[in-house]
Each structure stands twice: as structure tokens, then as C-alpha cells.
Short mmCIF file of C-alpha atoms in Angstrom, two decimals:
data_model
loop_
_atom_site.label_atom_id
_atom_site.label_comp_id
_atom_site.label_asym_id
_atom_site.label_seq_id
_atom_site.Cartn_x
_atom_site.Cartn_y
_atom_site.Cartn_z
CA MET A 1 24.78 168.74 10.40
CA GLY A 2 24.77 165.63 8.21
CA LEU A 3 21.70 163.71 7.28
CA GLY A 4 21.03 160.54 9.19
CA ARG A 5 20.70 157.21 7.43
CA GLY A 6 17.67 155.87 9.24
CA TYR A 7 14.16 156.82 10.18
CA ALA A 8 14.11 155.44 13.72
CA ALA A 9 12.12 158.42 15.02
CA GLN A 10 9.42 157.95 12.37
CA ASP A 11 6.37 155.92 13.32
CA CYS A 12 5.69 155.14 9.67
CA SER A 13 5.92 151.87 7.76
CA LEU A 14 6.89 153.69 4.56
CA ALA A 15 9.87 155.25 6.35
CA HIS A 16 10.94 151.84 7.62
CA ALA A 17 10.50 150.26 4.17
CA LEU A 18 12.73 152.99 2.73
CA GLU A 19 15.48 151.92 5.12
CA THR A 20 15.60 148.65 3.17
CA ILE A 21 14.66 149.54 -0.41
CA GLY A 22 15.13 153.30 -0.54
CA GLU A 23 18.88 153.47 -1.07
CA ARG A 24 20.22 154.34 -4.49
CA TRP A 25 20.46 151.30 -6.79
CA THR A 26 18.27 149.01 -4.65
CA LEU A 27 15.11 149.31 -6.76
CA LEU A 28 17.14 148.75 -9.93
CA VAL A 29 18.66 145.58 -8.44
CA LEU A 30 15.14 144.41 -7.63
CA ARG A 31 13.90 145.35 -11.11
CA ASP A 32 16.68 143.25 -12.61
CA CYS A 33 15.67 140.33 -10.38
CA PHE A 34 12.20 140.53 -11.93
CA TYR A 35 13.88 140.50 -15.37
CA GLY A 36 15.48 137.19 -14.34
CA VAL A 37 18.98 138.45 -13.52
CA ARG A 38 20.53 136.27 -10.85
CA ARG A 39 24.31 136.60 -10.90
CA PHE A 40 26.50 139.31 -9.42
CA LYS A 41 28.43 139.87 -12.66
CA ASP A 42 25.21 140.39 -14.62
CA PHE A 43 23.78 142.86 -12.10
CA GLN A 44 27.05 144.76 -12.22
CA ALA A 45 27.30 144.79 -16.01
CA HIS A 46 23.67 145.79 -16.58
CA LEU A 47 23.57 148.49 -13.92
CA ASP A 48 27.15 149.85 -14.14
CA ILE A 49 27.10 149.73 -10.34
CA PRO A 50 30.32 149.72 -8.29
CA ARG A 51 31.13 146.24 -6.90
CA ALA A 52 31.14 147.40 -3.28
CA VAL A 53 27.76 149.11 -3.65
CA LEU A 54 26.22 146.06 -5.34
CA ALA A 55 27.61 143.75 -2.66
CA ASP A 56 26.10 146.00 0.01
CA ARG A 57 22.69 146.13 -1.69
CA LEU A 58 22.58 142.36 -2.17
CA LYS A 59 23.62 141.84 1.45
CA THR A 60 20.87 144.18 2.66
CA LEU A 61 18.22 142.57 0.45
CA THR A 62 19.19 139.06 1.60
CA SER A 63 19.47 139.98 5.29
CA THR A 64 16.01 141.57 5.26
CA GLY A 65 14.47 138.64 3.38
CA ALA A 66 13.66 140.17 -0.01
CA LEU A 67 16.24 138.00 -1.78
CA GLU A 68 17.60 134.53 -1.17
CA ARG A 69 21.28 133.83 -1.81
CA ARG A 70 21.90 130.34 -3.20
CA GLU A 71 25.11 128.55 -3.92
CA HIS A 72 25.34 126.32 -6.96
CA SER A 73 28.21 124.33 -8.44
CA THR A 74 28.60 127.14 -11.00
CA GLY A 75 28.56 129.96 -8.45
CA VAL A 76 26.30 132.11 -6.30
CA TYR A 77 22.99 133.46 -7.49
CA TYR A 78 20.11 135.48 -6.02
CA LEU A 79 16.38 134.85 -6.21
CA LEU A 80 13.39 136.88 -5.13
CA THR A 81 11.59 135.55 -2.07
CA GLU A 82 7.89 135.94 -1.37
CA GLN A 83 8.73 139.20 0.40
CA GLY A 84 10.66 140.42 -2.65
CA MET A 85 7.90 139.36 -5.04
CA GLU A 86 5.45 141.54 -3.11
CA LEU A 87 7.45 144.58 -4.26
CA TRP A 88 6.36 144.04 -7.88
CA PRO A 89 3.33 146.40 -7.76
CA ALA A 90 5.48 149.22 -6.35
CA ILE A 91 8.24 148.69 -8.92
CA PHE A 92 5.73 148.45 -11.77
CA SER A 93 3.95 151.62 -10.58
CA LEU A 94 7.19 153.58 -10.35
CA ALA A 95 8.18 152.41 -13.83
CA GLN A 96 4.79 153.46 -15.21
CA TRP A 97 5.12 156.87 -13.55
CA GLY A 98 8.52 157.24 -15.24
CA GLU A 99 7.06 156.18 -18.60
CA ARG A 100 4.30 158.77 -18.30
CA TRP A 101 6.29 161.72 -17.04
CA LEU A 102 9.92 161.11 -18.04
CA SER A 103 9.82 159.26 -21.36
CA PRO A 104 9.02 161.82 -24.09
CA HIS A 105 9.36 159.32 -26.96
CA GLY A 106 7.00 156.72 -25.55
CA SER A 107 7.32 153.74 -23.26
CA ARG A 108 10.77 152.22 -22.96
CA ARG A 109 9.35 148.87 -21.82
CA VAL A 110 5.93 147.39 -22.48
CA PHE A 111 4.47 144.71 -20.23
CA SER A 112 1.85 142.28 -21.45
CA HIS A 113 -0.19 139.46 -19.95
CA ALA A 114 1.23 136.31 -21.54
CA GLU A 115 -2.00 134.32 -21.27
CA CYS A 116 -4.10 136.96 -23.05
CA ASP A 117 -1.34 138.39 -25.27
CA THR A 118 -2.56 141.84 -24.21
CA ASP A 119 -0.58 144.88 -23.06
CA LEU A 120 -1.27 145.90 -19.49
CA GLU A 121 -2.92 149.15 -18.56
CA THR A 122 -0.75 151.59 -16.59
CA THR A 123 -2.43 150.30 -13.43
CA GLY A 124 -1.13 146.77 -14.11
CA ARG A 125 -4.58 145.48 -15.08
CA CYS A 126 -5.04 143.27 -18.13
CA PRO A 127 -7.89 144.81 -20.15
CA THR A 128 -8.80 141.46 -21.73
CA CYS A 129 -9.38 139.34 -18.63
CA GLY A 130 -9.64 142.08 -16.00
CA THR A 131 -6.98 140.58 -13.71
CA PHE A 132 -3.83 142.08 -12.26
CA PRO A 133 -1.36 139.37 -13.33
CA GLY A 134 1.68 138.67 -11.20
CA PRO A 135 5.18 139.07 -12.56
CA GLY A 136 5.49 135.39 -13.51
CA GLU A 137 2.55 135.85 -15.88
CA LEU A 138 4.07 138.83 -17.69
CA LEU A 139 6.16 139.39 -20.78
CA VAL A 140 8.32 142.48 -21.24
CA ARG A 141 9.51 143.90 -24.56
CA GLU A 142 11.03 147.10 -25.83
CA GLY A 143 8.68 149.98 -26.38
CA PRO A 144 8.87 152.83 -28.90
CA GLY A 145 10.81 155.01 -26.46
CA ALA A 146 13.65 152.51 -25.92
CA ASP A 147 17.11 153.76 -26.81
CA ARG A 148 19.08 150.80 -28.17
CA THR A 149 22.32 152.81 -28.22
CA LEU A 150 22.63 153.16 -24.44
CA ARG A 151 23.48 149.62 -23.38
CA ASP A 152 25.42 146.73 -24.91
CA ASP A 153 25.67 144.31 -21.97
CA ARG A 154 24.22 140.83 -22.26
CA ILE A 155 21.14 141.58 -20.13
CA SER A 156 20.17 144.49 -22.39
CA ALA A 157 20.81 142.35 -25.47
CA ALA A 158 18.61 139.57 -24.06
CA LEU A 159 15.79 142.00 -23.32
CA ARG A 160 16.02 143.39 -26.88
CA ARG A 161 15.61 139.94 -28.47
CA GLY A 162 11.87 140.06 -28.07
CA PRO A 163 9.27 139.37 -25.45
CA HIS A 164 10.86 137.98 -22.30
CA ARG A 165 8.89 136.34 -19.50
CA LEU A 166 9.60 137.98 -16.18
CA LEU A 167 11.36 135.91 -13.50
CA THR A 168 12.86 133.57 -16.10
CA ASN A 169 16.46 133.00 -17.02
CA PRO A 170 17.33 135.36 -19.90
CA PHE A 171 20.15 133.08 -21.08
CA PRO A 172 20.16 129.59 -22.54
CA GLU A 173 23.41 128.58 -20.80
CA PRO A 174 22.93 125.58 -18.48
CA ASP A 175 25.31 127.12 -15.92
CA TYR A 176 22.98 130.05 -15.32
CA ALA A 177 20.94 128.49 -12.56
#
């Protein structure tokens, strides 16, 4: 007997959330949105995700309200909505878990509070001011465990250039809305 795709018989909000964000690739698409990725071609290049799968994930995320699809004279792009932004603590926590347990050479990415110029604790707390800054207040940079040989797409190159503010356009081109 095959596994079902939904959790309709589960009276559990986590199970229902997994119906939206629990499919393979979805959290990585969301992570890239926090990095400022907005265009289909950039998601695809950075994630090495099949076109059909990416189209399906973007459709699901827009239909459930986590992303907004916008049309611009230069093409279509995707932005996090309030609902999508609320996923930041979960994405950050999963990334920190991976850094702790699955990154033997140290953190691959380091997040810091831009205002205080201080690296966050693994809980997401800024040790200088004591706040839990939102993604728009954070910078991300490579950590000692980053492997620069794995990726050569333009998103990876932009993230390697130095601290990058989350949610901001990683490219200077005016056509990248």
C-alpha cells in the first residue's frame, strides 16, 4: 500500500503545516526567498531543482499565501508575505540544528544582527541587545564550514561576496525587481 500525500485524518496543526511546507525542496525555496531570491531562473539555478518541481512548489506557496507572485515589466517574481515571513524562526532553527549536528567543519552560514554587528546565538537571540531580530535586520555571511567548491551559480557567488542583508536583492541589476 502506497503512502498517502496528506494528513487529513490527523487533528494536528503540525501535520497540516507539513502539507504545505513539508514537501522536498519547499523549505529550500523559502530559505532562498529569505536570501532575497525572487526569480524562477535563480531559484532553479541555485537549487538545481527540476523546473516542474519548482513550478509546483511556487504554485503551492502562492496558493496557500506564503508567497506573493508579482508581475513586472521584466518578468515574474516572488516575495514572502506576512505568512511566509512567520516561517523564519522555523527555518533558522532547522539551519542551526544542521550546523550543530551535520556540519563537522563549522557553520556554513553565520547570521548577525546588523544593528549591533553581533553574531546571533543559535537560538536567534542577539547577545548584545537581547532581542530576537527579524530577518530584515539580519546579515548572512559564509562561515568556516562553507565549501566554496560546491556551487558556482550567481546566488552562491552573491552570498560569498560578503555580508548580505536578508530579504534584499542580491544583485545590482535594475531589472531584478
